[in-house]
Amino acid sequence: MFDFRAPKPAPARRFALVRYFSLTGLTAFVLVALVLTHFTRQQGQVYRDIQSEEAEHFRAVQHEFAQQQEAAALRDLLAVHESGHVNLARLFANALWQSDIAPFAERAAGVPLERCRTLPEAADAAKAQAAVERATCFAEVGRRILALPGYDALNAKVFAAMSKSTVFKVKVFDLRGVTVYSSERQQVGEDKSANAGWVAAAAGQPRSELTHRDKFSAFEGVVEKRDLISSYLPVWAPGSQHIVGVFEVYSDVTPLLDQIRLTSAKIEKAATANQDKVAQMSARNEGRVAQTSQEAAFIIAGSLLLLFGVLYLIVKHADGILAVQAQERERTHQDLAQAEKMASLGQMVAGVAHQLNTPIAYSHNNVGMAIEALKEIEPPLSAVRELISQIREAPGDYITLDIERERAQLAGMEAAELSAALPLEMLGDTLGGLEQMRELVDHLRDFTRLDRSRTAQADLAKVLHNVAYIARSVLPGHIRIVEKHEPLAEIDCNVSQLNQVFMNLINNAAQAIGQEAGTISVRSRMDHGKIRISVADTGPGIAPDVLPHIWDTYFTTKPEGEGTGLGLPIARTIVEQHGGKITVVSKPGRGTTFTVRLPVAAEPPAPELA
C-alpha cells in the first residue's frame, strides 16, 4: 500500500481574537477607568486649588482695601489737621505775634548759644560726656529764656487761648531753631535746628506726623495713651511772605483715630464674613463639581462598558466567521496540496509504468520465443522418452527398434534445432528483466511505504539515493542526475516527508531545465555538525523579481493547471519542523541551487497529518 496523503505544514496556531480582545479590552477599560479616576481627582484638586487661590486673593484684596481705606483716612486726617494747624498758626500769630511773641523772641535772641552748638552730640560712647555738657548748656539757655520778662504773660495768654481745645501743646522756635516758648517749660531752650520738621517749616513747607504717646504733658496736665498730630508750621509776618519763626502744634486725634480704627475693624469683619461666604460657596461648588465629575465618570464608564459589549459581540461574530474561513482555507490548502502530490504521484506512476513496461515487454517476447523453441524440440524429446521407456522395460540386455519409423519421426529436424541453449538464453534475459523490475519496485516501496510516516533513524545518503533512483525513472532521458554523497550521521527524521522535499526539489530542477539537455546535481555532506544537502540544476535560473516570492503560499510561475504554489512552502515547513533551514541561490543563466541544512540532534518533528 502507498501513502497518497499530502503532508501539510504544521497548522499555525490561530490567533485567539476573542481572548486577546477580551484581555486587551478589559485592560484598556481598567486603564481608562484609572485615568478617569485620576483625572477626576486631579480636576477636583485643581478646582480646590483655584478656589483656594481665589479665596486667598479675595482675602488679600479685602485686606489691602481695608488697609488702603485706613491709610487714606489717616492721610485725610493728617491733611485736615495740618490745614487746621496752619490756620491756627495764622490766627495765633495774628493775635499774639506782634504784641507778645515777637518782642519776647527778640529778647531771647540775645541769649548766646554758640558755645552750646560747638559741643558734640551723643554720637558714640566716647563723646557721651560732651553730649551731657551740650544738653546742660542748652538747658541753661532755656533757664535764661524763662527768666526773661514777658514769658509768664505770654504763657498765660497761650493757655487761655488753647484751653478746652484739642490742642495739647504749642511751641515757638526762632529762626535759629531754638525753642523760645513751649507750653511744657522743660523744653524751652532745646535746639531743633537739625530737626527735619523744623527745617521744612523754616523753608516754608508745613510738616506733620501722627504719633502715639503713652504719656504726654498737655495744657490740662499729663494725659496717657493718646494719638497726636504734631505739625511744624512756618510763621509769616502779618501782611508779608517773610518767615519770622516756626510754630509746633500738638493736637489730640485719639477719638477720630479710634473711629477710623473701628471703621477699619468693621470693614475687616465684613471682609471676613464675605470670605466665609466665599468659602461656603466654594465648598458647595466643589461638591457640585465633584458630583458632576463622578456622574460624568459613571456615564463614560457605562458608555465604555456598553461599547465593549457591542464590540465583543461583533468581534465574537467576526471570530466565528474567520474560524469558518480558516477551516475552508485549510481544506482548500489540503485539497491543493493533495492535488499537487497526486499530480506528482501520477507523473511518477507514469514514469514507473514506462520503466516497467520495457522489461515486461522484453520478458514477454523472450518467454514466447522460449515456448516456440521448446515446441520444436518436443518430437526429439518424445523419441528419447520412448527409447528410455523401452530400455527400462526390456527383459534382457537387448531391445528391438523400428529404425524406419524413428527415421520418419526425426525427418526434417536439424541438429541445431535440437539444442536447448537458445531457450536457456531467453529465459536468462527474462530473469534479468524481472530483477530490474524487482529493484524498481523495491525502491518505489521504500519511497512510499506507510511505516515511513513516523520518525525513525535514517541515513539521508541512502534516502537521497533512493529518491534519485525514482526520479531517474520519472524524468526524461535528456536530464541527467549526478549524485555525490559523503558519509553522513544518522538522524531522527520523518523519511516520508523528507522524500517529498527532495523529490519536489528534483522535479522543480527538471522543470527549470525544460526540454534542453541538462544536469541535476544531488550532493550531501557534513558541514559543521550539520547535514548539508544541495540540489543544483543547470537551468536558466530564477528571475530576481520572482526569487523573493518563491516561498509565498500559492505563488507559482507555472501555467494554470500545472502548479498550486504549495510545493516550496510545504518543503520549507517540513524542513523547519525538523529544526533545519532551506535556502536558495540563483543566478540568471547559471542555474539554481537549493540547500537544506538539518541538525544531527533535532527535536522529533510532528507526525504527518492527514
XYZ file of C-alpha atoms in Angstrom:
610
model
C 0.000 0.000 0.000
C 1.127 3.521 -0.748
C 0.593 6.664 1.323
C -1.037 9.136 -1.066
C -1.812 11.689 1.620
C -0.248 15.105 1.075
C 1.854 16.218 4.007
C 0.878 19.694 5.073
C 2.589 22.371 7.132
C 2.089 22.230 10.848
C -1.154 24.125 11.399
C -0.377 27.653 12.523
C -1.838 28.447 15.876
C -4.885 30.550 15.097
C -4.916 33.962 16.705
C -7.298 33.863 19.686
C -9.146 37.000 18.641
C -11.898 36.895 21.270
C -9.477 36.037 24.075
C -6.978 38.726 23.222
C -9.710 41.259 22.544
C -11.259 40.485 25.926
C -7.937 40.781 27.739
C -6.855 43.865 25.819
C -10.272 45.484 26.027
C -10.627 44.879 29.752
C -7.079 46.087 30.342
C -7.760 49.207 28.304
C -11.063 49.691 30.151
C -9.312 49.436 33.528
C -6.604 51.836 32.364
C -9.205 54.295 31.090
C -11.118 53.953 34.368
C -7.931 54.627 36.324
C -7.112 57.586 34.091
C -10.640 58.941 34.514
C -10.434 58.477 38.279
C -7.074 60.206 38.367
C -8.347 62.944 36.068
C -11.449 63.421 38.233
C -9.339 63.677 41.355
C -6.901 65.999 39.636
C -9.786 68.085 38.366
C -11.201 68.320 41.888
C -7.789 69.186 43.276
C -7.241 71.805 40.572
C -10.667 73.258 41.300
C -9.885 73.322 45.029
C -6.551 74.966 44.331
C -8.217 77.550 42.115
C -10.884 78.198 44.726
C -8.223 78.476 47.410
C -6.173 80.866 45.285
C -9.253 82.932 44.502
C -10.252 82.988 48.166
C -6.748 83.981 49.210
C -6.685 86.635 46.508
C -10.103 87.894 47.602
C -8.960 87.981 51.231
C -5.773 89.806 50.258
C -7.765 92.289 48.167
C -10.194 92.864 51.016
C -7.373 93.270 53.499
C -5.481 95.584 51.173
C -8.648 97.561 50.556
C -9.210 97.915 54.286
C -5.607 98.982 54.766
C -5.878 101.447 51.904
C -9.071 102.833 53.382
C -7.429 103.201 56.781
C -4.315 104.747 55.243
C -6.473 107.127 53.200
C -8.417 108.055 56.310
C -5.174 108.684 58.174
C -3.832 110.762 55.284
C -7.045 112.747 55.161
C -6.981 113.151 58.925
C -3.394 114.312 58.820
C -4.074 116.674 55.914
C -7.168 118.137 57.553
C -5.440 118.697 60.874
C -2.345 120.074 59.168
C -4.568 122.529 57.338
C -6.270 123.359 60.628
C -2.932 123.802 62.302
C -1.833 126.168 59.530
C -4.942 128.244 60.045
C -4.479 128.029 63.799
C -0.910 129.212 63.466
C -2.005 132.170 61.388
C -4.696 133.091 63.851
C -2.299 132.580 66.715
C 0.310 134.715 65.009
C -2.174 137.411 64.162
C -3.317 137.514 67.757
C -0.060 137.243 69.675
C 2.972 137.578 67.396
C 3.308 141.302 67.149
C 2.167 142.049 70.673
C 3.802 139.284 72.655
C 5.774 136.647 70.802
C 7.910 138.807 68.555
C 9.183 141.062 71.386
C 9.869 138.065 73.584
C 11.656 136.215 70.738
C 13.769 139.271 70.126
C 14.801 139.325 73.782
C 15.520 135.560 73.657
C 17.738 136.068 70.641
C 20.079 137.909 72.929
C 20.837 134.734 74.855
C 24.090 133.369 73.374
C 24.203 129.680 72.331
C 27.223 129.433 70.047
C 29.249 127.678 72.725
C 26.498 125.081 73.160
C 26.450 124.243 69.470
C 30.189 123.734 69.418
C 29.756 120.876 71.860
C 29.333 117.465 70.137
C 26.133 115.436 70.255
C 25.982 111.883 71.726
C 27.127 110.100 68.571
C 29.093 107.416 70.410
C 30.095 106.386 73.920
C 33.403 108.246 73.690
C 31.542 111.569 73.347
C 28.824 110.848 75.895
C 30.313 113.272 78.403
C 30.438 116.016 75.790
C 26.793 115.325 74.934
C 25.832 115.757 78.562
C 27.667 119.038 78.561
C 25.764 120.057 75.379
C 22.394 119.201 76.929
C 23.358 121.035 80.132
C 24.404 124.035 78.098
C 21.068 124.243 76.220
C 19.185 123.676 79.483
C 20.986 126.724 80.829
C 19.907 128.625 77.710
C 16.341 127.587 78.481
C 16.527 128.797 82.054
C 17.848 132.142 80.903
C 14.994 132.435 78.374
C 12.426 131.529 81.033
C 13.888 134.271 83.210
C 13.287 136.907 80.567
C 10.471 139.336 81.263
C 7.208 138.637 79.425
C 7.357 134.825 79.477
C 4.721 134.327 82.147
C 2.357 136.796 80.491
C 2.839 135.034 77.138
C 2.329 131.639 78.737
C -0.901 132.785 80.383
C -2.299 134.067 77.092
C -1.406 130.824 75.293
C -3.039 128.687 77.980
C -6.106 130.871 77.912
C -6.345 130.637 74.117
C -5.913 126.840 73.955
C -7.950 125.868 76.994
C -10.654 123.270 76.395
C -9.412 122.649 72.826
C -7.895 119.594 71.197
C -4.530 121.364 71.133
C -2.320 119.776 73.769
C 0.940 121.665 73.266
C 2.337 124.710 71.484
C 5.975 125.513 70.797
C 7.599 128.576 69.235
C 11.022 128.409 67.556
C 13.082 131.327 66.399
C 14.957 131.225 63.135
C 17.988 129.793 64.950
C 15.967 126.649 65.728
C 15.893 127.361 69.479
C 12.702 126.740 71.424
C 11.886 130.202 72.770
C 8.474 129.141 74.057
C 6.786 125.819 74.971
C 3.691 125.105 76.968
C 5.926 122.480 78.584
C 8.528 124.623 80.343
C 11.237 121.915 80.410
C 11.500 122.058 76.605
C 12.353 125.789 76.440
C 15.887 126.255 75.155
C 16.046 122.984 73.133
C 17.884 123.125 69.818
C 15.736 121.876 66.886
C 17.845 123.286 64.110
C 18.666 119.783 62.906
C 15.055 118.525 63.086
C 13.615 117.710 59.640
C 10.230 119.172 60.554
C 11.749 122.482 61.678
C 13.978 122.624 58.597
C 10.951 122.111 56.283
C 8.843 124.689 58.111
C 11.696 127.209 58.135
C 11.773 126.751 54.353
C 8.026 127.486 54.141
C 6.704 123.886 53.995
C 4.428 122.653 56.792
C 5.363 119.180 58.034
C 3.070 116.950 60.140
C 3.189 113.442 61.574
C 0.947 111.133 63.557
C 2.411 109.662 66.739
C 1.226 107.682 69.712
C 2.303 108.708 73.192
C 1.861 106.602 76.281
C 2.249 109.769 78.385
C 2.118 113.382 77.240
C 2.249 116.739 79.033
C -0.739 118.758 77.813
C -2.289 122.073 78.797
C -4.692 120.263 81.088
C -1.959 118.117 82.602
C -0.379 114.769 81.813
C -2.510 112.520 79.557
C -1.935 108.834 78.726
C -2.224 106.711 75.626
C -3.129 109.397 73.203
C -2.746 109.682 69.438
C -1.407 113.074 68.468
C -0.731 115.007 65.296
C 2.288 117.250 65.549
C 2.844 119.953 62.930
C 5.821 122.192 62.251
C 4.344 125.368 60.731
C 6.065 128.420 59.235
C 5.059 131.796 60.727
C 4.865 134.659 58.285
C 4.982 138.238 59.361
C 1.499 139.723 59.132
C 0.840 141.116 55.691
C 4.020 139.653 54.118
C 5.650 136.418 52.864
C 8.579 136.809 55.274
C 9.042 133.876 57.662
C 9.774 135.122 61.141
C 9.553 131.876 63.113
C 8.209 128.335 63.396
C 5.272 127.016 65.403
C 4.924 123.385 66.573
C 1.388 122.388 67.481
C 0.235 119.087 69.016
C -3.458 118.228 68.734
C -5.296 115.183 70.062
C -6.907 112.962 67.392
C -7.447 109.920 69.594
C -11.273 109.872 69.198
C -11.003 110.328 65.447
C -8.322 107.691 65.130
C -10.389 105.320 67.266
C -13.291 105.913 64.909
C -11.072 105.199 61.922
C -9.814 102.013 63.540
C -13.343 100.995 64.439
C -14.402 101.544 60.849
C -11.410 99.526 59.635
C -12.307 96.742 62.061
C -15.862 96.752 60.705
C -14.508 96.567 57.183
C -12.188 93.693 58.189
C -15.117 91.944 59.845
C -17.250 92.420 56.757
C -14.355 91.140 54.635
C -14.016 88.093 56.891
C -17.746 87.468 56.628
C -17.540 87.783 52.866
C -14.569 85.441 52.886
C -16.571 82.904 54.874
C -19.418 83.218 52.395
C -16.985 82.734 49.530
C -15.533 79.676 51.294
C -19.013 78.222 51.796
C -19.882 78.934 48.186
C -16.606 77.359 47.083
C -17.342 74.265 49.168
C -20.798 73.987 47.600
C -19.390 74.490 44.121
C -16.647 71.973 44.816
C -19.230 69.428 45.879
C -21.260 70.113 42.750
C -18.144 69.788 40.585
C -17.188 66.536 42.324
C -20.707 65.173 41.868
C -20.759 66.256 38.230
C -17.332 64.682 37.678
C -18.459 61.422 39.260
C -21.624 61.408 37.172
C -19.555 62.074 34.059
C -17.140 59.303 35.054
C -20.023 56.857 35.575
C -21.568 57.860 32.258
C -18.248 57.419 30.463
C -17.615 54.111 32.244
C -21.091 52.906 31.332
C -20.597 54.009 27.747
C -17.258 52.203 27.628
C -18.832 49.051 29.042
C -21.637 49.258 26.510
C -19.140 49.885 23.721
C -17.001 46.993 24.953
C -20.035 44.707 25.000
C -21.072 45.697 21.481
C -17.519 45.331 20.191
C -17.195 41.994 21.987
C -20.285 40.664 20.212
C -19.006 41.993 16.881
C -15.544 40.522 17.444
C -17.012 37.214 18.562
C -19.163 37.063 15.441
C -16.171 38.051 13.303
C -14.063 35.410 15.033
C -16.642 32.795 14.132
C -16.600 33.946 10.510
C -12.802 33.917 10.492
C -12.776 30.438 12.014
C -15.082 29.160 9.266
C -12.986 30.898 6.625
C -9.820 29.461 8.163
C -11.316 25.968 8.048
C -12.379 26.468 4.441
C -8.952 27.860 3.581
C -7.297 24.921 5.321
C -9.477 22.467 3.421
C -8.653 24.280 0.180
C -4.987 24.217 1.129
C -5.150 20.497 1.819
C -7.041 19.861 -1.408
C -4.463 21.806 -3.412
C -1.594 20.099 -1.631
C -3.231 16.731 -2.223
C -3.803 17.638 -5.860
C -0.154 18.620 -6.246
C 1.035 15.416 -4.641
C -1.367 13.358 -6.699
C -0.111 15.142 -9.813
C 3.457 14.369 -8.791
C 2.444 10.835 -7.941
C 0.693 10.492 -11.299
C 3.825 11.685 -13.057
C 5.901 9.251 -11.018
C 3.488 6.374 -11.684
C 3.569 7.148 -15.409
C 7.352 7.102 -15.350
C 7.460 3.912 -13.305
C 4.925 2.308 -15.636
C 7.118 3.240 -18.575
C 10.164 1.834 -16.799
C 8.297 -1.398 -16.023
C 6.733 -1.700 -19.457
C 10.083 -2.155 -21.242
C 11.359 -5.162 -19.248
C 7.843 -6.630 -19.169
C 7.522 -6.477 -22.966
C 11.040 -7.828 -23.430
C 10.388 -10.667 -20.965
C 7.066 -11.428 -22.666
C 8.767 -11.783 -26.050
C 11.551 -13.942 -24.630
C 9.099 -16.276 -22.923
C 7.110 -16.633 -26.174
C 10.224 -17.428 -28.154
C 11.336 -19.916 -25.496
C 7.962 -21.650 -25.754
C 8.266 -21.893 -29.552
C 11.793 -23.261 -29.187
C 10.607 -25.849 -26.695
C 7.807 -26.865 -29.069
C 10.379 -27.525 -31.808
C 12.428 -29.861 -29.648
C 9.353 -31.657 -28.334
C 9.442 -34.546 -31.037
C 13.066 -35.474 -30.320
C 12.313 -35.371 -26.667
C 9.293 -37.677 -27.233
C 11.510 -40.154 -29.143
C 14.069 -40.040 -26.401
C 11.364 -40.582 -23.767
C 10.086 -43.617 -25.756
C 13.605 -45.057 -26.076
C 14.195 -44.553 -22.355
C 10.904 -46.323 -21.633
C 11.832 -49.309 -23.855
C 15.236 -49.598 -22.224
C 13.688 -49.678 -18.779
C 11.070 -52.237 -19.787
C 13.414 -54.613 -21.820
C 13.788 -58.035 -20.047
C 17.312 -58.597 -21.186
C 20.273 -56.759 -22.470
C 18.764 -56.217 -25.943
C 15.894 -54.120 -27.307
C 14.251 -54.090 -30.728
C 13.931 -50.756 -32.597
C 11.886 -49.879 -35.681
C 14.574 -47.919 -37.413
C 12.375 -46.844 -40.331
C 9.691 -45.459 -38.058
C 12.229 -43.494 -35.940
C 13.833 -42.041 -39.044
C 10.426 -40.942 -40.196
C 9.807 -39.110 -36.871
C 13.185 -37.309 -36.992
C 12.914 -36.435 -40.630
C 13.209 -32.657 -41.298
C 14.950 -31.785 -37.989
C 18.287 -30.040 -37.978
C 20.831 -30.824 -35.320
C 20.940 -27.154 -34.191
C 17.217 -27.193 -33.571
C 17.654 -29.921 -31.037
C 19.779 -27.620 -28.777
C 18.302 -26.005 -25.514
C 20.866 -23.143 -25.484
C 18.529 -20.609 -27.120
C 15.596 -21.133 -24.712
C 18.008 -21.014 -21.806
C 19.453 -17.712 -23.032
C 15.997 -16.241 -23.490
C 14.902 -17.325 -20.026
C 18.117 -15.845 -18.559
C 17.360 -12.482 -20.187
C 13.846 -12.716 -18.804
C 15.213 -13.253 -15.305
C 17.390 -10.131 -15.748
C 14.344 -8.059 -16.685
C 12.424 -9.433 -13.712
C 15.342 -8.479 -11.432
C 15.297 -4.955 -12.837
C 11.558 -4.720 -12.155
C 12.043 -6.078 -8.621
C 14.719 -3.454 -7.894
C 12.452 -0.670 -9.166
C 9.546 -1.952 -7.087
C 11.771 -2.170 -4.001
C 12.900 1.457 -4.423
C 9.330 2.552 -5.023
C 8.190 0.664 -1.930
C 10.928 2.310 0.160
C 9.883 5.694 -1.206
C 6.169 5.403 -0.420
C 5.556 2.779 2.246
C 3.270 3.757 5.131
C 5.603 2.970 8.024
C 7.816 5.862 6.932
C 5.162 8.337 8.125
C 6.712 8.057 11.580
C 10.088 9.328 12.742
C 12.985 6.920 12.713
C 16.755 6.798 12.463
C 17.746 7.158 8.833
C 20.836 7.590 6.668
C 19.973 10.517 4.407
C 22.604 9.451 1.866
C 20.595 6.269 1.229
C 17.350 8.257 1.286
C 18.713 10.665 -1.328
C 19.992 7.800 -3.493
C 16.574 6.164 -3.388
C 14.850 9.454 -4.352
C 17.332 9.975 -7.197
C 16.715 6.415 -8.440
C 12.953 7.014 -8.540
C 13.495 10.391 -10.196
C 15.601 8.812 -12.948
C 12.709 6.524 -13.745
C 10.374 9.512 -13.976
C 12.409 12.248 -15.650
C 13.021 12.482 -19.390
C 16.198 10.931 -20.709
C 17.774 14.256 -21.688
C 18.064 15.180 -17.980
C 20.957 13.566 -16.156
C 21.076 13.151 -12.367
C 24.524 13.199 -10.771
C 24.982 12.081 -7.169
C 27.791 12.647 -4.720
C 27.261 11.541 -1.131
C 29.775 11.580 1.690
C 29.277 9.505 4.875
C 26.528 11.098 6.952
C 25.449 10.727 10.575
C 22.061 9.113 11.005
C 19.321 11.423 12.288
C 15.792 11.067 13.614
C 13.503 12.214 10.831
C 10.247 11.614 9.033
C 11.581 9.883 5.914
C 8.298 10.170 4.033
C 8.228 13.932 4.479
C 11.890 14.361 3.521
C 11.298 12.155 0.440
C 8.628 14.620 -0.579
C 11.000 17.584 -0.043
C 13.843 16.066 -2.090
C 11.542 14.836 -4.868
C 9.929 18.293 -5.059
C 13.337 19.965 -5.396
C 14.432 17.494 -8.113
C 11.144 17.890 -10.017
C 11.441 21.702 -9.817
C 15.008 21.449 -11.117
C 13.861 19.246 -14.013
C 11.038 21.662 -14.859
C 13.534 24.541 -14.781
C 15.800 22.705 -17.260
C 12.828 22.104 -19.562
C 13.383 20.471 -22.961
C 17.087 21.220 -23.175
C 19.726 18.765 -22.050
C 20.778 19.426 -18.507
C 22.153 18.045 -15.285
C 20.764 17.872 -11.772
C 23.412 17.516 -9.065
C 22.370 15.953 -5.754
C 25.060 16.188 -3.087
C 25.233 15.600 0.662
C 27.955 16.065 3.252
C 28.591 17.000 6.875
C 29.086 20.735 7.462
C 29.984 21.978 10.974
C 27.972 19.307 12.733
C 25.005 19.585 10.386
C 23.931 17.660 7.318
C 24.131 19.778 4.188
C 22.117 18.682 1.151
C 22.143 20.588 -2.118
C 20.089 20.168 -5.291
C 21.514 22.198 -8.175
C 20.365 22.459 -11.783
C 21.821 23.875 -14.967
C 18.604 25.663 -15.889
C 18.120 29.357 -16.686
C 17.843 30.405 -13.023
C 15.122 32.342 -11.222
C 14.398 35.939 -12.152
C 15.414 38.444 -9.422
C 11.875 39.834 -9.172
C 10.459 36.323 -8.719
C 13.043 34.991 -6.247
C 11.679 36.801 -3.128
C 8.216 35.286 -3.699
C 9.007 31.605 -4.269
C 8.243 30.790 -0.609
C 4.866 32.555 -0.712
C 1.898 30.244 -0.442
C 0.049 29.787 -3.770
C 2.740 31.655 -5.701
C 3.685 29.892 -8.935
C 5.153 30.771 -12.306
C 3.809 27.646 -13.961
C 0.894 27.783 -16.400
C -2.578 27.498 -14.929
C -3.421 23.940 -14.013
C 0.222 22.814 -13.730
C 1.095 24.103 -10.257
C -0.540 25.053 -6.975
C 2.215 27.187 -5.453
C 2.381 24.933 -2.384
C 5.400 22.751 -3.140
C 8.158 25.015 -1.814
C 6.143 26.402 1.150
C 5.375 22.822 2.224
C 9.012 21.841 1.719
C 10.210 24.728 3.872
C 7.682 23.876 6.586
C 8.836 20.241 6.649
C 12.498 21.276 6.873
C 11.741 23.759 9.672
C 9.776 21.075 11.524
C 12.980 19.046 11.503
C 14.843 22.003 13.027
C 16.562 22.795 9.751
C 16.700 25.553 7.212
C 16.309 25.705 3.447
C 17.889 28.426 1.316
C 18.194 29.197 -2.369
C 20.848 30.823 -4.529
C 20.048 31.579 -8.137
C 21.811 33.492 -10.866
C 20.097 34.116 -14.193
C 21.666 31.960 -16.886
C 23.725 29.924 -14.379
C 21.113 27.770 -12.678
C 19.653 27.465 -9.198
C 20.864 25.713 -6.054
C 18.592 24.798 -3.148
C 20.434 23.966 0.083
C 18.910 22.094 3.026
C 20.704 22.098 6.374
C 19.490 19.666 9.030
C 20.812 19.313 12.581
C 22.051 15.900 13.624
C 20.334 16.147 17.024
C 16.938 17.635 16.293
C 13.661 17.633 18.138
C 11.341 14.973 16.702
C 9.162 16.598 14.073
C 5.410 16.403 14.255
C 3.961 13.311 12.575
C 2.478 13.734 9.140
C -1.083 14.951 9.389
C -3.856 13.730 7.181
